[in-house]
Amino acid sequence: MKKRKLMSGNVAIDRISDLPDHIIIHHIFPYLDMKVIVQASILSNRWRYLWKSTPYLNFHLDQCPRSKKRIYKTRFSTFVDRVLSLRDCSDIHTFSLHCKEILETSRICTWLLVALRWNVENVFLDVDSSFNIGLPHNLFTLDNINRLKLRFWCSSGISKVILPTSICSNSMIKSLELKSVKLPKGNSDGELVFSFPLLGDLVIGSCIHSHLTTFTISAPLLESLELLHPFQAGFGPTNLHMCTPKLRSFIYRGPIYGNYSFENLSQLVSAEIDIWEKVLVVEKQVFDQCIANVLQGIYNVEKLTIPSGLVKAIAASPYMMALVPNVFRNLRYTKLIDWTGDLCIQTITTFLEKLPQIGTFVWSKSAKEEVEFYKQGTLIG
């Protein structure tokens, strides 16, 4: 990539070199991979050493060709080592590692320790966890960590990453995402409490919790919560308790828990509920009661997205249908997803008749095909 120069008479103007350092470092570098930043140092003499002071360290390794896998992985690990050892002593704002190949776990741990030493604020990991990664204890206890994303995937089966109990009471973290990890063991009664006084958004996906009897999320400032649990070994009938009075957006996709208890979701605006009724064998009465607890918990919701199977289950239960008018009194928008042929129009009509205040009903036959209705006395297409 050649340096561009604009000519003003006979004078060459180097516009790239004229860019202020703070523009380069804080408005350009955060969106670039570290390899690109180092390569960009040839564009301008002023840029030559800027990579050493950038607080945004993004490292990305795509899947390597099988014939060159070892070479590519070695080069990548060596590059990360050199960047961390040669940079200056300035603090690190973001350390991001995305790798689609299996790296040495000790190497990853060392990189994290270096980032923590320089007061890193945001840590994003997206790596293979076929081998247990001993995450540094202070990753979960330091007050300077604001955002933490731990996305693990395992090419050989279930993730082997086990979170320490120290994660449960971080007083400063504001954004947390956990995917494919085993939640801490909890107390002697199998009760685990996530207590985060400043947390604003939380994502928990594909995490093993079958060893727990009760999982409590206590976050007074939490506004967005996603619980995404594709079925896998390690799920059990754990009770879910939520104390999140500021919650505005709630997404739940996964198997039925042992029970649900939601405290005061009066500020909830949007919810997506997709509970899998066939993952665990439960009596119909137990299933209906669990769903009823969910419906009563999200009573203030204005926008609701639900699968056709759940609508069918609600419509078939006199107990749940009796709850619908009251718990959904503020509902204005409903989207039906995962449309199936055995869900007849009569079932939908029965459900919607309980909700005369709905202004918009969207029927999603597939990800690319939607049928939208507007209720004005009756449904029209």
mmCIF file of C-alpha atoms in Angstrom:
data_model
loop_
_atom_site.group_PDB
_atom_site.id
_atom_site.type_symbol
_atom_site.label_atom_id
_atom_site.label_comp_id
_atom_site.label_asym_id
_atom_site.label_seq_id
_atom_site.Cartn_x
_atom_site.Cartn_y
_atom_site.Cartn_z
ATOM 1 C CA MET A 1 0.000 0.000 0.000
ATOM 2 C CA LYS A 2 1.675 3.188 -1.177
ATOM 3 C CA LYS A 3 1.639 6.509 0.582
ATOM 4 C CA ARG A 4 -0.672 8.919 -1.170
ATOM 5 C CA LYS A 5 0.509 12.471 -1.686
ATOM 6 C CA LEU A 6 -1.451 15.414 -2.981
ATOM 7 C CA MET A 7 0.361 18.009 -5.062
ATOM 8 C CA SER A 8 -0.115 21.725 -4.309
ATOM 9 C CA GLY A 9 1.886 23.500 -6.972
ATOM 10 C CA ASN A 10 5.353 21.961 -6.718
ATOM 11 C CA VAL A 11 4.955 21.047 -3.042
ATOM 12 C CA ALA A 12 4.005 17.524 -2.011
ATOM 13 C CA ILE A 13 1.563 17.422 0.906
ATOM 14 C CA ASP A 14 1.680 14.319 3.074
ATOM 15 C CA ARG A 15 -1.880 14.185 4.392
ATOM 16 C CA ILE A 16 -1.374 10.847 6.152
ATOM 17 C CA SER A 17 1.457 12.214 8.283
ATOM 18 C CA ASP A 18 -0.688 15.235 9.121
ATOM 19 C CA LEU A 19 -3.272 13.099 10.908
ATOM 20 C CA PRO A 20 -3.114 13.779 14.662
ATOM 21 C CA ASP A 21 -1.878 10.885 16.779
ATOM 22 C CA HIS A 22 -5.075 10.758 18.830
ATOM 23 C CA ILE A 23 -7.141 10.318 15.642
ATOM 24 C CA ILE A 24 -4.927 7.474 14.487
ATOM 25 C CA ILE A 25 -4.703 5.711 17.834
ATOM 26 C CA HIS A 26 -8.252 6.154 19.117
ATOM 27 C CA HIS A 27 -10.347 6.305 15.940
ATOM 28 C CA ILE A 28 -8.506 4.082 13.445
ATOM 29 C CA PHE A 29 -6.430 1.524 15.346
ATOM 30 C CA PRO A 30 -9.327 0.176 17.493
ATOM 31 C CA TYR A 31 -10.893 -1.348 14.363
ATOM 32 C CA LEU A 32 -7.729 -2.947 12.973
ATOM 33 C CA ASP A 33 -5.995 -6.230 13.623
ATOM 34 C CA MET A 34 -2.616 -5.762 15.276
ATOM 35 C CA LYS A 35 -0.852 -7.240 12.270
ATOM 36 C CA VAL A 36 -2.378 -4.561 10.038
ATOM 37 C CA ILE A 37 -1.367 -1.837 12.500
ATOM 38 C CA VAL A 38 2.252 -2.987 12.453
ATOM 39 C CA GLN A 39 2.213 -3.164 8.652
ATOM 40 C CA ALA A 40 0.714 0.344 8.504
ATOM 41 C CA SER A 41 3.818 1.754 10.175
ATOM 42 C CA ILE A 42 5.474 1.994 6.744
ATOM 43 C CA LEU A 43 2.896 4.545 5.558
ATOM 44 C CA SER A 44 4.428 7.413 7.469
ATOM 45 C CA ASN A 45 7.559 8.102 9.474
ATOM 46 C CA ARG A 46 5.333 9.431 12.243
ATOM 47 C CA TRP A 47 3.471 6.140 12.300
ATOM 48 C CA ARG A 48 6.616 4.062 12.617
ATOM 49 C CA TYR A 49 6.383 3.438 16.348
ATOM 50 C CA LEU A 50 2.735 4.204 17.047
ATOM 51 C CA TRP A 51 1.928 0.483 17.201
ATOM 52 C CA LYS A 52 4.009 0.309 20.380
ATOM 53 C CA SER A 53 1.695 2.669 22.212
ATOM 54 C CA THR A 54 -1.710 1.692 20.872
ATOM 55 C CA PRO A 55 -3.976 0.635 23.762
ATOM 56 C CA TYR A 56 -6.097 -1.529 21.429
ATOM 57 C CA LEU A 57 -4.598 -4.976 20.871
ATOM 58 C CA ASN A 58 -6.652 -7.108 18.488
ATOM 59 C CA PHE A 59 -5.210 -10.468 17.466
ATOM 60 C CA HIS A 60 -7.031 -12.707 15.000
ATOM 61 C CA LEU A 61 -6.064 -16.098 13.561
ATOM 62 C CA ASP A 62 -8.338 -17.792 11.038
ATOM 63 C CA GLN A 63 -8.426 -21.519 10.415
ATOM 64 C CA CYS A 64 -5.136 -22.557 8.856
ATOM 65 C CA PRO A 65 -4.549 -24.911 5.912
ATOM 66 C CA ARG A 66 -3.825 -28.374 7.265
ATOM 67 C CA SER A 67 -0.459 -28.580 5.511
ATOM 68 C CA LYS A 68 0.740 -25.304 7.087
ATOM 69 C CA LYS A 69 -1.133 -25.403 10.383
ATOM 70 C CA ARG A 70 1.931 -25.717 12.619
ATOM 71 C CA ILE A 71 3.825 -22.956 10.806
ATOM 72 C CA TYR A 72 0.923 -20.501 10.928
ATOM 73 C CA LYS A 73 0.223 -21.176 14.606
ATOM 74 C CA THR A 74 3.878 -20.737 15.532
ATOM 75 C CA ARG A 75 4.136 -17.476 13.606
ATOM 76 C CA PHE A 76 0.967 -16.148 15.200
ATOM 77 C CA SER A 77 2.053 -16.997 18.751
ATOM 78 C CA THR A 78 5.498 -15.518 18.153
ATOM 79 C CA PHE A 79 3.926 -12.336 16.777
ATOM 80 C CA VAL A 80 1.725 -11.887 19.859
ATOM 81 C CA ASP A 81 4.738 -12.526 22.111
ATOM 82 C CA ARG A 82 6.804 -9.876 20.338
ATOM 83 C CA VAL A 83 4.063 -7.246 20.319
ATOM 84 C CA LEU A 84 3.506 -7.642 24.051
ATOM 85 C CA SER A 85 7.230 -7.639 24.853
ATOM 86 C CA LEU A 86 8.204 -4.701 22.598
ATOM 87 C CA ARG A 87 5.336 -2.292 23.254
ATOM 88 C CA ASP A 88 5.892 0.623 25.622
ATOM 89 C CA CYS A 89 4.658 0.863 29.198
ATOM 90 C CA SER A 90 1.318 2.527 28.431
ATOM 91 C CA ASP A 91 -1.906 1.002 29.733
ATOM 92 C CA ILE A 92 -3.951 -1.378 27.582
ATOM 93 C CA HIS A 93 -7.572 -0.491 26.897
ATOM 94 C CA THR A 94 -8.640 -3.625 24.989
ATOM 95 C CA PHE A 95 -7.086 -7.058 24.598
ATOM 96 C CA SER A 96 -8.943 -9.155 22.029
ATOM 97 C CA LEU A 97 -7.942 -12.666 20.949
ATOM 98 C CA HIS A 98 -9.934 -14.536 18.297
ATOM 99 C CA CYS A 99 -8.412 -17.821 17.229
ATOM 100 C CA LYS A 100 -9.906 -20.699 15.241
ATOM 101 C CA GLU A 101 -6.971 -22.975 15.951
ATOM 102 C CA ILE A 102 -5.903 -24.684 19.181
ATOM 103 C CA LEU A 103 -3.133 -22.717 20.882
ATOM 104 C CA GLU A 104 -1.000 -23.564 23.905
ATOM 105 C CA THR A 105 -3.094 -22.764 26.969
ATOM 106 C CA SER A 106 -0.035 -21.586 28.896
ATOM 107 C CA ARG A 107 0.653 -19.061 26.127
ATOM 108 C CA ILE A 108 -2.882 -17.658 26.339
ATOM 109 C CA CYS A 109 -2.627 -17.368 30.113
ATOM 110 C CA THR A 110 0.694 -15.514 29.813
ATOM 111 C CA TRP A 111 -0.795 -13.030 27.339
ATOM 112 C CA LEU A 112 -3.677 -12.362 29.713
ATOM 113 C CA LEU A 113 -1.295 -11.786 32.612
ATOM 114 C CA VAL A 114 0.638 -9.220 30.574
ATOM 115 C CA ALA A 115 -2.576 -7.415 29.647
ATOM 116 C CA LEU A 116 -3.703 -7.421 33.288
ATOM 117 C CA ARG A 117 -0.344 -6.032 34.364
ATOM 118 C CA TRP A 118 -1.007 -2.993 32.155
ATOM 119 C CA ASN A 119 -4.466 -2.334 33.586
ATOM 120 C CA VAL A 120 -6.502 -3.707 30.686
ATOM 121 C CA GLU A 121 -10.144 -2.568 30.770
ATOM 122 C CA ASN A 122 -11.750 -4.830 28.153
ATOM 123 C CA VAL A 123 -10.890 -8.501 27.582
ATOM 124 C CA PHE A 124 -12.387 -10.480 24.694
ATOM 125 C CA LEU A 125 -11.497 -14.154 24.219
ATOM 126 C CA ASP A 126 -12.854 -16.366 21.439
ATOM 127 C CA VAL A 127 -10.724 -19.516 21.463
ATOM 128 C CA ASP A 128 -10.799 -23.317 21.436
ATOM 129 C CA SER A 129 -11.075 -24.866 24.895
ATOM 130 C CA SER A 130 -10.321 -28.504 24.108
ATOM 131 C CA PHE A 131 -7.763 -28.247 26.902
ATOM 132 C CA ASN A 132 -8.512 -26.555 30.204
ATOM 133 C CA ILE A 133 -7.413 -22.933 30.123
ATOM 134 C CA GLY A 134 -6.308 -21.838 33.572
ATOM 135 C CA LEU A 135 -7.683 -18.326 33.485
ATOM 136 C CA PRO A 136 -5.837 -15.932 35.826
ATOM 137 C CA HIS A 137 -7.683 -15.432 39.104
ATOM 138 C CA ASN A 138 -7.331 -11.640 39.006
ATOM 139 C CA LEU A 139 -9.109 -11.533 35.639
ATOM 140 C CA PHE A 140 -12.300 -11.690 37.701
ATOM 141 C CA THR A 141 -11.275 -9.607 40.707
ATOM 142 C CA LEU A 142 -9.513 -6.495 39.374
ATOM 143 C CA ASP A 143 -11.601 -3.330 39.523
ATOM 144 C CA ASN A 144 -10.313 -1.989 36.192
ATOM 145 C CA ILE A 145 -12.070 -4.720 34.128
ATOM 146 C CA ASN A 146 -15.189 -3.124 32.610
ATOM 147 C CA ARG A 147 -16.070 -5.557 29.813
ATOM 148 C CA LEU A 148 -15.342 -9.271 29.757
ATOM 149 C CA LYS A 149 -16.262 -11.642 26.931
ATOM 150 C CA LEU A 150 -15.254 -15.284 27.256
ATOM 151 C CA ARG A 151 -16.377 -17.243 24.217
ATOM 152 C CA PHE A 152 -15.085 -20.775 24.150
ATOM 153 C CA TRP A 153 -15.762 -23.550 21.700
ATOM 154 C CA CYS A 154 -14.500 -27.099 21.767
ATOM 155 C CA SER A 155 -13.707 -29.160 18.691
ATOM 156 C CA SER A 156 -13.395 -32.316 20.804
ATOM 157 C CA GLY A 157 -16.613 -32.124 22.829
ATOM 158 C CA ILE A 158 -17.637 -30.240 25.975
ATOM 159 C CA SER A 159 -15.618 -27.191 26.981
ATOM 160 C CA LYS A 160 -13.198 -27.806 29.831
ATOM 161 C CA VAL A 161 -13.138 -24.237 31.130
ATOM 162 C CA ILE A 162 -14.407 -23.983 34.714
ATOM 163 C CA LEU A 163 -15.039 -20.522 36.122
ATOM 164 C CA PRO A 164 -13.787 -19.696 39.632
ATOM 165 C CA THR A 165 -16.174 -18.464 42.311
ATOM 166 C CA SER A 166 -14.368 -15.108 42.271
ATOM 167 C CA ILE A 167 -16.358 -14.141 39.166
ATOM 168 C CA CYS A 168 -19.581 -14.069 41.170
ATOM 169 C CA SER A 169 -19.097 -10.728 42.893
ATOM 170 C CA ASN A 170 -17.116 -8.409 40.634
ATOM 171 C CA SER A 171 -18.010 -4.917 41.822
ATOM 172 C CA MET A 172 -16.988 -2.927 38.722
ATOM 173 C CA ILE A 173 -17.751 -5.026 35.638
ATOM 174 C CA LYS A 174 -20.352 -3.473 33.336
ATOM 175 C CA SER A 175 -20.603 -5.989 30.493
ATOM 176 C CA LEU A 176 -20.194 -9.770 30.736
ATOM 177 C CA GLU A 177 -20.524 -12.558 28.169
ATOM 178 C CA LEU A 178 -19.935 -16.219 28.992
ATOM 179 C CA LYS A 179 -20.198 -18.982 26.410
ATOM 180 C CA SER A 180 -19.389 -22.686 26.756
ATOM 181 C CA VAL A 181 -17.998 -22.638 30.278
ATOM 182 C CA LYS A 182 -18.910 -24.488 33.451
ATOM 183 C CA LEU A 183 -20.404 -22.158 36.027
ATOM 184 C CA PRO A 184 -18.836 -22.141 39.525
ATOM 185 C CA LYS A 185 -19.932 -24.834 41.954
ATOM 186 C CA GLY A 186 -21.913 -22.556 44.289
ATOM 187 C CA ASN A 187 -22.336 -23.125 48.022
ATOM 188 C CA SER A 188 -22.871 -26.387 49.905
ATOM 189 C CA ASP A 189 -26.548 -26.381 48.894
ATOM 190 C CA GLY A 190 -25.726 -25.983 45.206
ATOM 191 C CA GLU A 191 -26.842 -22.345 45.125
ATOM 192 C CA LEU A 192 -24.911 -19.907 42.940
ATOM 193 C CA VAL A 193 -25.410 -16.136 43.020
ATOM 194 C CA PHE A 194 -24.105 -13.766 40.357
ATOM 195 C CA SER A 195 -24.005 -10.402 42.141
ATOM 196 C CA PHE A 196 -22.932 -7.474 39.963
ATOM 197 C CA PRO A 197 -23.837 -3.977 41.240
ATOM 198 C CA LEU A 198 -22.792 -2.132 38.043
ATOM 199 C CA LEU A 199 -23.506 -4.722 35.341
ATOM 200 C CA GLY A 200 -25.490 -3.326 32.401
ATOM 201 C CA ASP A 201 -25.662 -6.291 30.006
ATOM 202 C CA LEU A 202 -25.177 -10.023 30.465
ATOM 203 C CA VAL A 203 -25.018 -12.916 27.986
ATOM 204 C CA ILE A 204 -24.824 -16.544 29.145
ATOM 205 C CA GLY A 205 -24.786 -19.210 26.462
ATOM 206 C CA SER A 206 -24.249 -22.980 26.401
ATOM 207 C CA CYS A 207 -22.925 -22.965 29.959
ATOM 208 C CA ILE A 208 -23.007 -26.104 32.093
ATOM 209 C CA HIS A 209 -25.025 -25.682 35.279
ATOM 210 C CA SER A 210 -26.463 -29.144 36.029
ATOM 211 C CA HIS A 211 -24.460 -29.242 39.279
ATOM 212 C CA LEU A 212 -26.510 -26.307 40.611
ATOM 213 C CA THR A 213 -29.881 -26.416 42.343
ATOM 214 C CA THR A 214 -30.478 -22.656 42.103
ATOM 215 C CA PHE A 215 -28.889 -20.014 39.892
ATOM 216 C CA THR A 216 -29.542 -16.412 40.947
ATOM 217 C CA ILE A 217 -28.736 -13.299 38.920
ATOM 218 C CA SER A 218 -28.696 -10.187 41.105
ATOM 219 C CA ALA A 219 -27.877 -7.037 39.150
ATOM 220 C CA PRO A 220 -29.742 -3.827 40.086
ATOM 221 C CA LEU A 221 -28.575 -1.915 36.979
ATOM 222 C CA LEU A 222 -28.868 -4.725 34.411
ATOM 223 C CA GLU A 223 -30.754 -3.600 31.280
ATOM 224 C CA SER A 224 -30.100 -6.430 28.812
ATOM 225 C CA LEU A 225 -30.039 -10.171 29.548
ATOM 226 C CA GLU A 226 -29.605 -13.081 27.128
ATOM 227 C CA LEU A 227 -29.765 -16.699 28.274
ATOM 228 C CA LEU A 228 -28.938 -18.912 25.305
ATOM 229 C CA HIS A 229 -28.743 -22.617 26.064
ATOM 230 C CA PRO A 230 -28.625 -25.067 23.149
ATOM 231 C CA PHE A 231 -29.167 -28.578 24.482
ATOM 232 C CA GLN A 232 -25.984 -30.413 25.406
ATOM 233 C CA ALA A 233 -24.766 -32.821 28.053
ATOM 234 C CA GLY A 234 -24.684 -31.240 31.477
ATOM 235 C CA PHE A 235 -28.118 -29.628 31.678
ATOM 236 C CA GLY A 236 -30.378 -30.255 34.601
ATOM 237 C CA PRO A 237 -33.509 -28.867 36.267
ATOM 238 C CA THR A 238 -31.811 -25.856 37.866
ATOM 239 C CA ASN A 239 -34.068 -23.214 39.408
ATOM 240 C CA LEU A 240 -33.570 -19.757 37.903
ATOM 241 C CA HIS A 241 -34.036 -16.664 40.046
ATOM 242 C CA MET A 242 -33.645 -13.129 38.676
ATOM 243 C CA CYS A 243 -33.441 -9.899 40.657
ATOM 244 C CA THR A 244 -33.016 -7.308 37.891
ATOM 245 C CA PRO A 245 -35.393 -4.354 38.442
ATOM 246 C CA LYS A 246 -33.932 -2.224 35.607
ATOM 247 C CA LEU A 247 -34.146 -4.946 32.944
ATOM 248 C CA ARG A 248 -35.500 -3.683 29.599
ATOM 249 C CA SER A 249 -34.577 -6.500 27.195
ATOM 250 C CA PHE A 250 -34.750 -10.235 27.960
ATOM 251 C CA ILE A 251 -33.979 -13.127 25.604
ATOM 252 C CA TYR A 252 -34.304 -16.750 26.684
ATOM 253 C CA ARG A 253 -33.736 -19.663 24.307
ATOM 254 C CA GLY A 254 -33.252 -23.127 25.704
ATOM 255 C CA PRO A 255 -34.660 -26.025 27.721
ATOM 256 C CA ILE A 256 -37.012 -25.640 30.626
ATOM 257 C CA TYR A 257 -35.445 -24.981 34.019
ATOM 258 C CA GLY A 258 -36.645 -26.493 37.260
ATOM 259 C CA ASN A 259 -38.562 -23.305 37.978
ATOM 260 C CA TYR A 260 -38.511 -19.594 37.268
ATOM 261 C CA SER A 261 -38.712 -16.691 39.682
ATOM 262 C CA PHE A 262 -38.528 -13.101 38.432
ATOM 263 C CA GLU A 263 -38.535 -10.169 40.833
ATOM 264 C CA ASN A 264 -40.163 -6.932 39.692
ATOM 265 C CA LEU A 265 -39.493 -6.644 35.941
ATOM 266 C CA SER A 266 -41.639 -3.509 35.787
ATOM 267 C CA GLN A 267 -39.331 -1.769 33.271
ATOM 268 C CA LEU A 268 -39.186 -4.668 30.811
ATOM 269 C CA VAL A 269 -39.969 -3.547 27.248
ATOM 270 C CA SER A 270 -38.873 -6.390 24.963
ATOM 271 C CA ALA A 271 -38.758 -10.157 25.485
ATOM 272 C CA GLU A 272 -38.035 -13.229 23.359
ATOM 273 C CA ILE A 273 -39.034 -16.520 24.965
ATOM 274 C CA ASP A 274 -38.239 -19.859 23.312
ATOM 275 C CA ILE A 275 -38.515 -22.660 25.865
ATOM 276 C CA TRP A 276 -37.939 -26.191 24.627
ATOM 277 C CA GLU A 277 -40.582 -28.401 26.158
ATOM 278 C CA LYS A 278 -39.220 -31.737 24.923
ATOM 279 C CA VAL A 279 -35.649 -31.533 26.214
ATOM 280 C CA LEU A 280 -36.534 -32.669 29.710
ATOM 281 C CA VAL A 281 -39.352 -35.106 30.451
ATOM 282 C CA VAL A 282 -41.747 -33.229 32.732
ATOM 283 C CA GLU A 283 -45.406 -33.592 33.523
ATOM 284 C CA LYS A 284 -47.737 -31.280 31.648
ATOM 285 C CA GLN A 285 -48.873 -29.652 34.872
ATOM 286 C CA VAL A 286 -45.272 -28.892 35.849
ATOM 287 C CA PHE A 287 -44.494 -27.544 32.384
ATOM 288 C CA ASP A 288 -47.601 -25.344 32.386
ATOM 289 C CA GLN A 289 -46.715 -23.944 35.804
ATOM 290 C CA CYS A 290 -43.163 -23.101 34.696
ATOM 291 C CA ILE A 291 -44.433 -21.318 31.590
ATOM 292 C CA ALA A 292 -47.029 -19.504 33.687
ATOM 293 C CA ASN A 293 -44.257 -18.272 35.987
ATOM 294 C CA VAL A 294 -42.387 -16.909 32.978
ATOM 295 C CA LEU A 295 -45.484 -15.166 31.606
ATOM 296 C CA GLN A 296 -46.222 -13.596 34.975
ATOM 297 C CA GLY A 297 -42.590 -12.529 35.311
ATOM 298 C CA ILE A 298 -42.582 -10.580 32.023
ATOM 299 C CA TYR A 299 -46.009 -9.032 32.659
ATOM 300 C CA ASN A 300 -45.008 -5.500 31.623
ATOM 301 C CA VAL A 301 -43.536 -6.392 28.223
ATOM 302 C CA GLU A 302 -44.555 -4.341 25.163
ATOM 303 C CA LYS A 303 -42.812 -6.387 22.444
ATOM 304 C CA LEU A 304 -42.874 -10.192 22.554
ATOM 305 C CA THR A 305 -41.262 -12.787 20.282
ATOM 306 C CA ILE A 306 -42.323 -16.415 20.812
ATOM 307 C CA PRO A 307 -42.182 -19.679 18.811
ATOM 308 C CA SER A 308 -45.302 -21.265 17.375
ATOM 309 C CA GLY A 309 -44.905 -24.331 19.606
ATOM 310 C CA LEU A 310 -45.146 -22.206 22.727
ATOM 311 C CA VAL A 311 -48.264 -20.450 21.426
ATOM 312 C CA LYS A 312 -49.787 -23.867 20.819
ATOM 313 C CA ALA A 313 -48.934 -24.983 24.367
ATOM 314 C CA ILE A 314 -50.416 -21.809 25.866
ATOM 315 C CA ALA A 315 -53.592 -22.050 23.777
ATOM 316 C CA ALA A 316 -54.068 -25.680 24.851
ATOM 317 C CA SER A 317 -53.886 -24.821 28.549
ATOM 318 C CA PRO A 318 -56.998 -23.210 30.110
ATOM 319 C CA TYR A 319 -54.859 -22.200 33.080
ATOM 320 C CA MET A 320 -52.323 -20.276 30.972
ATOM 321 C CA MET A 321 -54.969 -18.795 28.675
ATOM 322 C CA ALA A 322 -56.713 -17.353 31.725
ATOM 323 C CA LEU A 323 -53.485 -15.541 32.619
ATOM 324 C CA VAL A 324 -52.831 -14.050 29.173
ATOM 325 C CA PRO A 325 -55.137 -10.965 29.270
ATOM 326 C CA ASN A 326 -53.722 -9.750 32.570
ATOM 327 C CA VAL A 327 -50.025 -10.526 32.191
ATOM 328 C CA PHE A 328 -49.891 -9.112 28.648
ATOM 329 C CA ARG A 329 -52.017 -6.044 29.218
ATOM 330 C CA ASN A 330 -49.239 -3.744 27.914
ATOM 331 C CA LEU A 331 -48.361 -5.888 24.889
ATOM 332 C CA ARG A 332 -48.446 -3.961 21.598
ATOM 333 C CA TYR A 333 -46.263 -6.034 19.255
ATOM 334 C CA THR A 334 -46.032 -9.811 18.878
ATOM 335 C CA LYS A 335 -43.805 -11.817 16.555
ATOM 336 C CA LEU A 336 -44.415 -15.522 15.980
ATOM 337 C CA ILE A 337 -41.293 -17.438 14.905
ATOM 338 C CA ASP A 338 -40.537 -21.003 13.796
ATOM 339 C CA TRP A 339 -43.907 -21.367 12.106
ATOM 340 C CA THR A 340 -45.012 -24.976 11.712
ATOM 341 C CA GLY A 341 -47.731 -26.404 9.513
ATOM 342 C CA ASP A 342 -49.617 -28.013 12.407
ATOM 343 C CA LEU A 343 -50.288 -24.625 13.977
ATOM 344 C CA CYS A 344 -53.694 -23.746 12.594
ATOM 345 C CA ILE A 345 -55.159 -20.289 12.164
ATOM 346 C CA GLN A 346 -57.761 -21.106 14.813
ATOM 347 C CA THR A 347 -55.018 -21.528 17.433
ATOM 348 C CA ILE A 348 -53.550 -18.132 16.586
ATOM 349 C CA THR A 349 -56.983 -16.550 16.574
ATOM 350 C CA THR A 350 -57.769 -18.024 19.992
ATOM 351 C CA PHE A 351 -54.521 -16.615 21.351
ATOM 352 C CA LEU A 352 -54.964 -13.155 19.809
ATOM 353 C CA GLU A 353 -58.570 -12.832 20.923
ATOM 354 C CA LYS A 354 -57.214 -12.559 24.447
ATOM 355 C CA LEU A 355 -55.048 -9.614 23.381
ATOM 356 C CA PRO A 356 -57.270 -6.970 21.746
ATOM 357 C CA GLN A 357 -54.745 -4.201 22.450
ATOM 358 C CA ILE A 358 -52.057 -5.609 20.102
ATOM 359 C CA GLY A 359 -51.303 -3.247 17.225
ATOM 360 C CA THR A 360 -48.936 -5.438 15.193
ATOM 361 C CA PHE A 361 -48.659 -9.192 14.775
ATOM 362 C CA VAL A 362 -45.785 -10.630 12.705
ATOM 363 C CA TRP A 363 -45.896 -14.251 11.590
ATOM 364 C CA SER A 364 -42.418 -15.432 10.598
ATOM 365 C CA LYS A 365 -42.590 -18.561 8.444
ATOM 366 C CA SER A 366 -38.813 -18.568 8.047
ATOM 367 C CA ALA A 367 -35.856 -16.293 8.586
ATOM 368 C CA LYS A 368 -36.547 -14.577 5.240
ATOM 369 C CA GLU A 369 -40.310 -14.716 5.043
ATOM 370 C CA GLU A 370 -42.689 -12.855 7.292
ATOM 371 C CA VAL A 371 -46.415 -12.185 7.197
ATOM 372 C CA GLU A 372 -47.421 -9.030 9.032
ATOM 373 C CA PHE A 373 -50.903 -8.259 10.265
ATOM 374 C CA TYR A 374 -52.290 -5.113 11.802
ATOM 375 C CA LYS A 375 -55.143 -5.467 14.216
ATOM 376 C CA GLN A 376 -57.838 -2.907 13.654
ATOM 377 C CA GLY A 377 -60.864 -4.617 15.093
ATOM 378 C CA THR A 378 -60.075 -7.739 13.038
ATOM 379 C CA LEU A 379 -56.987 -9.188 11.389
ATOM 380 C CA ILE A 380 -56.240 -8.082 7.868
ATOM 381 C CA GLY A 381 -53.471 -9.266 5.579
#
